[in-house]
Each structure stands twice: as structure tokens, then as C-alpha cells.
Amino acid sequence: MLMSCVVGLALVEFGSRLLLLKKGAYQSQFRVVAAPYGVYDRKVGVSYLPDTAFSPVVVTDGAVTACMGEVSRANRDGLRGRTTLNEYARAAVRIAVIGDSFSHWRREGLTWPDLFQDRLAQSLGRSVAVLNYGAGGYGVLQMIDLAVEVAEQQRPDAIVIAFITDDLTRARWWNRIETIDGVVRPMILPEAEGVDLAQARDQYLVHPAATDAWCRAQLGQPPTPELTAIVAQYRLVHDALWRAHGRRPPSFWDLHGSVVFNKITTGVAIDPLMYSLPRIRFSSFMEDARFAADVARLRVSGVHIVLVHLPNAAELAAGRLSLSRTESALWRSLEEGLGTAVRVTSGVVAPEAVPAGLSLLPLDPHPSPAGLRFYGEQVAERFLEQPRGQAK
């Protein structure tokens, strides 16, 4: 019986690794840009310099496989949508959106908050300005931190906090651009002060050659000296990061760990280390002292808070949310802390009514142009609804 159990577990482990292999989890894949995007911000982790942009190039197993184009741009005020502070000051209805990369994600020059603004103006028959404070990698904790700053500085009529399911368990982090051994490394750190490489996570690679034009010239072509240098830089950063963490890089044949055990205990089968985010260790946001203080300040500000969940394509297709026990508990504590229910789309819009091609998968999980239009429309509908009772 013991031998049967051991063999069974081994087969489950092997099968799980084969599935991960098929999904490309063991591929050497990274993003590289020509210049860093985002700077250190002591209060809210990251802010963005005016008129800067993020246009990542995807490299897979030593070859350029995708040119993403401009996926985010900071306007002249450092905000991630088209609306400026001057336009906001003149509008009849003033709203701020705070979210993660789904909210700063840009296709064909627009984000969903831009489209949300247009839909609201049409519905209300008044001038509407929506300031976009979306920040890639943000979790709910940092969204609430930023909401306090925005409420007190900009005094909007409402703040829309738009989160995806994964945002519930993301911890706070701080953006750092460090030059180590001559290499520029944009890092995520779990603490506001200091640079502890044993806690750091690289966000992406930086190489001046990695422009969008260079990327398009590389597609389907043999490696150039620039690409060879970029791949070598990735290997240098990758290996240095794993050494700093005192760990082994994941591989299909690695016998020092179990992807099944990792999935059960941490929720992640393979920790990529690079590009990953720190996670919280509690099941109620009210256990976090800063969150509790933020909630009190938001109440004093009097700004109307609207919580909106952005479902991904799989959640919309299922017609319901599949939350872990921890995610469900955090969701409830968010509603209880802010005294308002999360407004949901999954389960409200029938799966057959969801437009095809909502995301850029298999290339990228972020929204396509059709997806951005869908989210802009749905957030507008949720915003204009009367507050719900108990959310799903």
C-alpha cells in the first residue's frame, strides 16, 4: 500500500510537470524594454514620470517572439489615461480610477477608464473627467493606500477601485531602479527602505536596443549581436537573483521540490522569482494597521468609494467566480471595511453575451481592444447601478 501511494504521488507530480511543460512554464521567457518605467514612491510604492511609456519586447528561448507595442503611457501629469488635471478641474463630474495593469493597459491609444469616461458622459449628459491611477502589479492594499492620497489631494466625486481576483492577495511593494555590476535592474521590494537582494524581484530587463522598431525587425530573423547581448544579460540577472535568494532555478527534472506541494501550500506551482509579487499572509484586510487607518481617513474625506471586480475571460466564461477560502475572506473584509459591496460582472453578464477575444491570450492575459471596450462599458453600468446588497 505504501509503495502504491508513493508511485501514485510520483505519477501525479510527473503529470503536473508535463502539463506545466506544455504550458511553457519551463521556458526561458522574459520581457525587455529600452528604458525603465516607473520610479520609487515612498508613500504608494511607484509613480510615473510625465510622458514616459512602457513598450515591452518578449523573448522566448533566445528568440524575439512578440512586440507588445505601447501597453502603458504616462501623460503630462504622470497619469496613465488621456485625461489631464486641467481637464479634470473643468469637468462637472470628477472621478478617479485606481487599479492594477488591467487599468493602465493601453491598446490603440486607449485604456478602459478612457472608455468608461466616454460612456458616463454619454449617459449623464454632462462633462466627465476620469483620472487613471492604474499601476501594474498593484494589489488591493496599495490601491487603498493610493485612494487616500487621491481623495485628500484631488477631492473627486467618486473613486473607483477596480481589482482582479489575483489582486486580493498581493502585498505592498516598492519600485526600485538599481544599477548592480553595471546592469540597470528595475526591482520590486517588499519594504520601503533599503535594498535587500534576498527579498528583491526583478520586474523586467532593460537594454537600450530593445525599442519597438528593433523588435519588429527581429521577428523571424536570426539573432543579432544586440539580441545575443540581451539574452546574456538576462542569464546574468536571472542567475544572480536566484543566488541572492539561496535557491535553485526551477527545472523539469529538479528533485529538490514538488510542484504539487507548492501549489497546495502557496497557490503557485512554480515560483518564477523574476516578475513575481510578494503576497500577504492574513485573511482579513483589517488585520493590516495601515489599511485600517486608510479606511478611517477615507471616511473622513467623504469621497464616494465604488468597488468593482474585473473578471478575466475564464471567470466570464464560467459565469461565476471561483475564489479560494483566503480570497473569499479578504473580499468580505474589504466590503466590511469600506462599508460597500463589490460590484460584479461575472454572473451578471451571461457567458454567451461576452464578446470573443476579450484578452490577448495565448500571448498575454491582458485585455484586447475588444476587452477594453467591454470593461469600460461594464464598469460604467456597475457605476450607474444602485448599490447592491451582498455581493457574490
Short mmCIF file of C-alpha atoms in Angstrom, two decimals:
data_model
loop_
_atom_site.label_atom_id
_atom_site.label_comp_id
_atom_site.label_asym_id
_atom_site.label_seq_id
_atom_site.Cartn_x
_atom_site.Cartn_y
_atom_site.Cartn_z
CA MET A 1 0.00 0.00 0.00
CA LEU A 2 2.83 2.38 0.88
CA MET A 3 4.53 1.64 -2.44
CA SER A 4 1.26 2.27 -4.30
CA CYS A 5 0.90 5.64 -2.59
CA VAL A 6 4.47 6.60 -3.47
CA VAL A 7 4.02 5.55 -7.10
CA GLY A 8 0.67 7.39 -7.28
CA LEU A 9 2.15 10.61 -5.92
CA ALA A 10 5.08 10.32 -8.31
CA LEU A 11 2.70 9.94 -11.26
CA VAL A 12 0.68 12.97 -10.14
CA GLU A 13 3.88 15.00 -9.82
CA PHE A 14 5.14 13.86 -13.23
CA GLY A 15 1.80 14.58 -14.87
CA SER A 16 1.67 18.03 -13.31
CA ARG A 17 5.14 18.81 -14.59
CA LEU A 18 4.21 17.61 -18.10
CA LEU A 19 1.20 19.95 -18.04
CA LEU A 20 3.39 22.84 -16.92
CA LEU A 21 5.90 21.97 -19.65
CA LYS A 22 3.11 22.05 -22.24
CA LYS A 23 2.03 25.47 -20.96
CA GLY A 24 5.58 26.79 -21.34
CA ALA A 25 6.28 27.15 -17.61
CA TYR A 26 9.83 25.89 -18.03
CA GLN A 27 10.61 28.16 -20.96
CA SER A 28 13.22 30.87 -20.69
CA GLN A 29 10.88 33.80 -21.29
CA PHE A 30 11.30 37.43 -20.27
CA ARG A 31 10.32 40.98 -21.16
CA VAL A 32 12.86 43.63 -22.09
CA VAL A 33 12.38 47.38 -22.63
CA ALA A 34 14.62 50.20 -23.77
CA ALA A 35 14.20 52.27 -20.58
CA PRO A 36 12.70 51.78 -17.09
CA TYR A 37 9.07 52.74 -16.49
CA GLY A 38 8.06 53.89 -13.02
CA VAL A 39 10.06 55.40 -10.16
CA TYR A 40 10.26 54.89 -6.40
CA ASP A 41 7.47 56.44 -4.34
CA ARG A 42 7.78 56.22 -0.55
CA LYS A 43 4.03 56.50 0.10
CA VAL A 44 2.48 54.30 -2.57
CA GLY A 45 5.33 52.20 -3.97
CA VAL A 46 5.58 53.56 -7.51
CA SER A 47 4.78 56.67 -9.52
CA TYR A 48 5.41 57.57 -13.16
CA LEU A 49 7.33 60.37 -14.80
CA PRO A 50 5.37 62.52 -17.27
CA ASP A 51 5.43 61.50 -20.94
CA THR A 52 7.06 58.11 -20.39
CA ALA A 53 5.88 54.79 -21.83
CA PHE A 54 6.23 51.03 -21.44
CA SER A 55 6.67 49.02 -24.66
CA PRO A 56 7.89 45.52 -23.79
CA VAL A 57 9.57 43.05 -26.12
CA VAL A 58 9.00 39.37 -25.34
CA VAL A 59 11.95 36.99 -25.74
CA THR A 60 11.35 33.24 -25.52
CA ASP A 61 14.20 30.71 -25.53
CA GLY A 62 16.58 33.19 -27.12
CA ALA A 63 14.27 34.49 -29.87
CA VAL A 64 12.08 37.58 -30.11
CA THR A 65 8.53 36.23 -30.09
CA ALA A 66 6.32 39.30 -29.57
CA CYS A 67 6.39 43.07 -29.87
CA MET A 68 3.74 44.31 -27.44
CA GLY A 69 3.86 47.94 -28.52
CA GLU A 70 2.92 50.69 -26.11
CA VAL A 71 0.96 48.97 -23.34
CA SER A 72 1.08 51.92 -20.92
CA ARG A 73 1.85 55.63 -21.16
CA ALA A 74 2.03 58.35 -18.52
CA ASN A 75 0.53 61.61 -19.72
CA ARG A 76 1.91 65.07 -18.97
CA ASP A 77 0.73 64.75 -15.35
CA GLY A 78 2.15 61.25 -14.86
CA LEU A 79 -1.34 59.69 -15.03
CA ARG A 80 -1.98 56.62 -17.15
CA GLY A 81 -5.01 57.77 -19.16
CA ARG A 82 -5.65 60.55 -21.63
CA THR A 83 -7.34 62.91 -19.13
CA THR A 84 -5.17 65.62 -17.59
CA LEU A 85 -5.53 67.51 -14.31
CA ASN A 86 -6.54 70.66 -16.21
CA GLU A 87 -9.40 68.79 -17.90
CA TYR A 88 -10.37 67.28 -14.56
CA ALA A 89 -10.56 70.72 -12.92
CA ARG A 90 -13.04 71.92 -15.56
CA ALA A 91 -15.34 68.86 -15.57
CA ALA A 92 -18.79 68.72 -13.99
CA VAL A 93 -18.28 65.13 -12.78
CA ARG A 94 -14.84 64.16 -11.49
CA ILE A 95 -13.82 60.55 -10.92
CA ALA A 96 -10.56 58.73 -10.17
CA VAL A 97 -9.87 55.11 -11.12
CA ILE A 98 -7.34 53.11 -9.13
CA GLY A 99 -6.35 49.64 -10.29
CA ASP A 100 -3.57 47.39 -11.50
CA SER A 101 -2.19 46.74 -15.00
CA PHE A 102 -5.70 45.96 -16.32
CA SER A 103 -6.46 49.63 -15.66
CA HIS A 104 -3.26 51.11 -17.10
CA TRP A 105 -3.28 48.68 -20.05
CA ARG A 106 -3.44 50.54 -23.32
CA ARG A 107 -4.42 49.32 -26.79
CA GLU A 108 -4.94 51.53 -29.81
CA GLY A 109 -4.13 54.53 -27.62
CA LEU A 110 -6.92 53.94 -25.09
CA THR A 111 -7.43 52.40 -21.64
CA TRP A 112 -10.75 51.13 -20.31
CA PRO A 113 -11.00 54.16 -17.93
CA ASP A 114 -10.87 56.38 -21.05
CA LEU A 115 -13.81 54.45 -22.50
CA PHE A 116 -15.56 54.46 -19.13
CA GLN A 117 -15.32 58.25 -19.14
CA ASP A 118 -16.92 58.45 -22.61
CA ARG A 119 -19.76 56.11 -21.61
CA LEU A 120 -20.51 58.08 -18.43
CA ALA A 121 -20.53 61.41 -20.25
CA GLN A 122 -22.97 59.96 -22.76
CA SER A 123 -25.24 58.56 -20.04
CA LEU A 124 -25.15 61.59 -17.74
CA GLY A 125 -25.24 64.28 -20.41
CA ARG A 126 -22.55 66.20 -18.54
CA SER A 127 -18.81 66.68 -18.85
CA VAL A 128 -16.95 63.85 -17.10
CA ALA A 129 -13.23 63.55 -16.30
CA VAL A 130 -11.68 60.27 -15.19
CA LEU A 131 -8.14 60.33 -13.82
CA ASN A 132 -6.38 56.98 -14.34
CA TYR A 133 -4.12 55.95 -11.45
CA GLY A 134 -3.66 52.34 -12.61
CA ALA A 135 -0.31 50.81 -11.63
CA GLY A 136 0.95 47.48 -12.92
CA GLY A 137 1.34 44.92 -10.13
CA TYR A 138 -0.78 46.78 -7.58
CA GLY A 139 -2.85 44.79 -5.11
CA VAL A 140 -5.88 45.89 -3.13
CA LEU A 141 -3.76 47.08 -0.19
CA GLN A 142 -1.84 49.57 -2.32
CA MET A 143 -4.99 50.63 -4.14
CA ILE A 144 -6.49 51.69 -0.82
CA ASP A 145 -3.23 53.44 0.17
CA LEU A 146 -3.36 55.42 -3.06
CA ALA A 147 -7.10 56.09 -2.73
CA VAL A 148 -6.44 58.03 0.48
CA GLU A 149 -3.86 60.24 -1.24
CA VAL A 150 -6.14 60.85 -4.23
CA ALA A 151 -9.19 61.55 -2.05
CA GLU A 152 -7.35 64.15 0.00
CA GLN A 153 -5.46 65.80 -2.88
CA GLN A 154 -7.95 65.72 -5.78
CA ARG A 155 -11.31 65.62 -3.93
CA PRO A 156 -13.11 63.60 -6.64
CA ASP A 157 -16.84 62.94 -6.61
CA ALA A 158 -16.04 59.21 -6.58
CA ILE A 159 -13.11 56.83 -6.58
CA VAL A 160 -13.50 53.56 -8.49
CA ILE A 161 -11.24 50.83 -7.11
CA ALA A 162 -11.07 48.19 -9.83
CA PHE A 163 -9.37 44.91 -8.97
CA ILE A 164 -8.89 41.45 -10.45
CA THR A 165 -9.06 38.32 -8.30
CA ASP A 166 -5.27 37.99 -8.06
CA ASP A 167 -5.04 41.49 -6.55
CA LEU A 168 -6.68 40.32 -3.32
CA THR A 169 -3.55 38.53 -2.05
CA ARG A 170 -0.86 40.90 -3.36
CA ALA A 171 1.21 42.56 -0.65
CA ARG A 172 2.61 46.07 -0.79
CA TRP A 173 5.82 46.56 -2.74
CA TRP A 174 8.15 49.40 -3.69
CA ASN A 175 9.68 50.05 -7.10
CA ARG A 176 13.45 50.48 -7.18
CA ILE A 177 15.74 51.10 -10.15
CA GLU A 178 19.19 49.86 -9.12
CA THR A 179 22.42 49.58 -11.09
CA ILE A 180 24.25 46.43 -9.98
CA ASP A 181 27.50 45.35 -11.64
CA GLY A 182 26.82 47.85 -14.40
CA VAL A 183 23.34 46.45 -15.16
CA VAL A 184 20.16 48.54 -14.69
CA ARG A 185 17.67 46.41 -12.75
CA PRO A 186 14.06 47.54 -12.12
CA MET A 187 13.16 45.75 -8.89
CA ILE A 188 10.21 45.08 -6.67
CA LEU A 189 10.99 45.17 -2.94
CA PRO A 190 8.65 44.32 -0.03
CA GLU A 191 9.98 47.13 2.16
CA ALA A 192 10.03 50.88 1.62
CA GLU A 193 13.59 51.38 2.75
CA GLY A 194 16.82 49.66 1.79
CA VAL A 195 17.64 47.16 -0.96
CA ASP A 196 17.80 43.57 0.25
CA LEU A 197 18.65 41.43 -2.78
CA ALA A 198 17.47 38.33 -0.91
CA GLN A 199 13.96 39.85 -0.97
CA ALA A 200 14.09 41.56 -4.37
CA ARG A 201 12.30 40.51 -7.56
CA ASP A 202 13.30 41.84 -10.99
CA GLN A 203 10.36 43.22 -12.96
CA TYR A 204 11.82 43.14 -16.46
CA LEU A 205 15.11 43.60 -18.31
CA VAL A 206 16.40 46.96 -19.55
CA HIS A 207 18.57 47.24 -22.66
CA PRO A 208 18.75 50.39 -24.83
CA ALA A 209 18.48 48.36 -28.06
CA ALA A 210 15.04 46.96 -27.14
CA THR A 211 12.88 49.50 -28.94
CA ASP A 212 9.62 48.59 -30.63
CA ALA A 213 11.16 49.24 -34.06
CA TRP A 214 14.10 46.96 -33.26
CA CYS A 215 11.69 44.30 -32.05
CA ARG A 216 9.70 44.28 -35.29
CA ALA A 217 12.89 43.95 -37.31
CA GLN A 218 13.88 40.94 -35.17
CA LEU A 219 10.73 38.84 -35.62
CA GLY A 220 11.51 35.67 -37.54
CA GLN A 221 15.14 36.67 -38.07
CA PRO A 222 18.39 35.06 -36.84
CA PRO A 223 19.76 36.51 -33.58
CA THR A 224 21.63 39.80 -33.93
CA PRO A 225 24.50 40.89 -31.68
CA GLU A 226 22.02 43.05 -29.74
CA LEU A 227 19.74 40.08 -29.07
CA THR A 228 22.70 37.93 -28.07
CA ALA A 229 23.74 40.63 -25.59
CA ILE A 230 20.19 40.88 -24.22
CA VAL A 231 19.94 37.11 -23.68
CA ALA A 232 23.34 37.11 -21.95
CA GLN A 233 22.18 39.96 -19.70
CA TYR A 234 19.03 38.02 -18.81
CA ARG A 235 21.06 34.97 -17.86
CA LEU A 236 23.36 37.13 -15.70
CA VAL A 237 20.43 38.77 -13.87
CA HIS A 238 18.46 35.53 -13.58
CA ASP A 239 21.34 33.58 -12.03
CA ALA A 240 22.33 36.44 -9.71
CA LEU A 241 18.76 36.73 -8.45
CA TRP A 242 18.43 33.03 -7.67
CA ARG A 243 21.81 33.03 -5.91
CA ALA A 244 20.76 36.03 -3.81
CA HIS A 245 17.66 34.10 -2.72
CA GLY A 246 19.73 30.99 -1.97
CA ARG A 247 17.52 28.84 -4.21
CA ARG A 248 17.68 26.69 -7.31
CA PRO A 249 16.00 27.79 -10.57
CA PRO A 250 13.04 25.52 -11.42
CA SER A 251 13.56 22.77 -13.98
CA PHE A 252 11.51 19.81 -15.19
CA TRP A 253 13.92 17.28 -13.66
CA ASP A 254 14.54 19.10 -10.38
CA LEU A 255 14.22 16.60 -7.49
CA HIS A 256 14.53 19.20 -4.71
CA GLY A 257 10.88 20.18 -4.62
CA SER A 258 7.35 19.31 -5.69
CA VAL A 259 5.16 21.46 -7.94
CA VAL A 260 2.07 19.76 -6.47
CA PHE A 261 3.13 20.58 -2.89
CA ASN A 262 3.96 24.15 -3.92
CA LYS A 263 0.54 24.59 -5.49
CA ILE A 264 -1.25 23.28 -2.39
CA THR A 265 0.76 25.31 0.12
CA THR A 266 1.41 28.57 -1.76
CA GLY A 267 -1.09 28.58 -4.63
CA VAL A 268 1.76 28.73 -7.18
CA ALA A 269 3.21 25.57 -8.74
CA ILE A 270 6.41 27.24 -9.92
CA ASP A 271 7.71 30.44 -8.38
CA PRO A 272 9.33 32.27 -11.31
CA LEU A 273 11.06 34.61 -8.82
CA MET A 274 11.56 37.16 -11.58
CA TYR A 275 8.38 39.14 -12.26
CA SER A 276 6.51 37.70 -9.28
CA LEU A 277 4.94 39.72 -6.45
CA PRO A 278 5.07 39.45 -2.64
CA ARG A 279 1.91 38.02 -1.03
CA ILE A 280 0.06 38.77 2.18
CA ARG A 281 -0.18 36.24 4.99
CA PHE A 282 -3.53 37.16 6.55
CA SER A 283 -7.19 36.61 5.64
CA SER A 284 -8.68 39.98 6.67
CA PHE A 285 -7.52 43.35 5.44
CA MET A 286 -8.49 44.82 8.80
CA GLU A 287 -5.52 42.94 10.32
CA ASP A 288 -3.30 45.40 8.45
CA ALA A 289 -2.84 48.57 10.54
CA ARG A 290 -2.27 50.84 7.54
CA PHE A 291 -5.41 49.55 5.81
CA ALA A 292 -7.47 50.24 8.94
CA ALA A 293 -6.03 53.77 9.13
CA ASP A 294 -6.68 54.29 5.40
CA VAL A 295 -10.33 53.31 5.83
CA ALA A 296 -10.74 55.84 8.65
CA ARG A 297 -9.20 58.60 6.51
CA LEU A 298 -11.43 57.73 3.55
CA ARG A 299 -14.49 58.01 5.77
CA VAL A 300 -13.38 61.45 6.94
CA SER A 301 -12.77 62.55 3.33
CA GLY A 302 -16.40 61.86 2.42
CA VAL A 303 -15.43 60.66 -1.08
CA HIS A 304 -17.78 58.03 -2.51
CA ILE A 305 -15.93 54.72 -2.96
CA VAL A 306 -17.05 52.25 -5.63
CA LEU A 307 -15.52 48.76 -5.54
CA VAL A 308 -15.56 46.95 -8.89
CA HIS A 309 -14.25 43.49 -9.73
CA LEU A 310 -12.79 43.00 -13.23
CA PRO A 311 -13.34 39.35 -14.19
CA ASN A 312 -10.92 37.66 -16.57
CA ALA A 313 -12.04 35.71 -19.64
CA ALA A 314 -12.18 32.38 -17.77
CA GLU A 315 -14.34 33.84 -14.98
CA LEU A 316 -16.72 35.35 -17.51
CA ALA A 317 -16.95 32.09 -19.45
CA ALA A 318 -17.75 30.20 -16.23
CA GLY A 319 -20.37 32.76 -15.26
CA ARG A 320 -19.14 32.80 -11.68
CA LEU A 321 -16.08 33.48 -9.56
CA SER A 322 -14.05 30.65 -8.09
CA LEU A 323 -12.37 32.16 -5.05
CA SER A 324 -10.10 30.37 -2.61
CA ARG A 325 -11.04 30.45 1.06
CA THR A 326 -8.47 33.19 1.68
CA GLU A 327 -9.64 35.25 -1.31
CA SER A 328 -13.26 34.97 -0.17
CA ALA A 329 -12.35 36.09 3.35
CA LEU A 330 -10.33 39.04 2.02
CA TRP A 331 -13.19 40.01 -0.29
CA ARG A 332 -15.61 40.09 2.64
CA SER A 333 -13.22 42.09 4.80
CA LEU A 334 -12.79 44.64 2.00
CA GLU A 335 -16.55 45.13 1.78
CA GLU A 336 -16.94 45.30 5.55
CA GLY A 337 -14.04 47.70 5.98
CA LEU A 338 -15.28 50.16 3.35
CA GLY A 339 -18.96 49.60 4.07
CA THR A 340 -19.91 48.86 0.46
CA ALA A 341 -20.42 45.75 -1.65
CA VAL A 342 -18.17 44.90 -4.56
CA ARG A 343 -19.98 45.36 -7.85
CA VAL A 344 -19.51 42.32 -10.07
CA THR A 345 -19.88 41.47 -13.75
CA SER A 346 -19.24 37.72 -13.70
CA GLY A 347 -22.63 36.10 -13.17
CA VAL A 348 -24.42 39.29 -14.27
CA VAL A 349 -23.47 39.15 -17.94
CA ALA A 350 -24.37 35.79 -19.50
CA PRO A 351 -21.29 33.93 -20.83
CA GLU A 352 -22.77 33.87 -24.35
CA ALA A 353 -23.06 37.68 -24.26
CA VAL A 354 -19.33 38.15 -23.61
CA PRO A 355 -17.50 39.17 -26.82
CA ALA A 356 -14.92 36.78 -28.22
CA GLY A 357 -11.26 37.67 -27.98
CA LEU A 358 -11.55 39.51 -24.67
CA SER A 359 -7.85 39.04 -23.89
CA LEU A 360 -4.60 38.71 -25.83
CA LEU A 361 -4.11 35.08 -24.79
CA PRO A 362 -2.13 32.97 -25.52
CA LEU A 363 0.30 35.86 -25.98
CA ASP A 364 -0.74 37.85 -22.91
CA PRO A 365 -3.60 37.72 -20.36
CA HIS A 366 -4.32 41.45 -20.55
CA PRO A 367 -7.31 42.87 -22.46
CA SER A 368 -7.53 43.17 -26.22
CA PRO A 369 -9.14 46.30 -27.72
CA ALA A 370 -12.47 44.45 -27.56
CA GLY A 371 -11.75 43.59 -23.93
CA LEU A 372 -11.05 47.22 -23.03
CA ARG A 373 -14.33 48.29 -24.63
CA PHE A 374 -16.13 45.55 -22.67
CA TYR A 375 -14.60 46.60 -19.33
CA GLY A 376 -15.27 50.28 -19.98
CA GLU A 377 -18.91 49.53 -20.70
CA GLN A 378 -19.36 47.13 -17.79
CA VAL A 379 -17.71 49.39 -15.21
CA ALA A 380 -19.96 52.22 -16.37
CA GLU A 381 -23.03 50.00 -15.90
CA ARG A 382 -21.86 48.88 -12.46
CA PHE A 383 -21.09 52.50 -11.53
CA LEU A 384 -24.53 53.73 -12.57
CA GLU A 385 -26.36 50.93 -10.72
CA GLN A 386 -27.84 51.43 -7.31
CA PRO A 387 -25.52 49.87 -4.68
CA ARG A 388 -26.02 46.13 -4.38
CA GLY A 389 -26.74 44.28 -1.21
CA GLN A 390 -24.47 41.39 -0.56
CA ALA A 391 -22.02 40.77 -3.39
CA LYS A 392 -21.35 37.30 -4.73
#
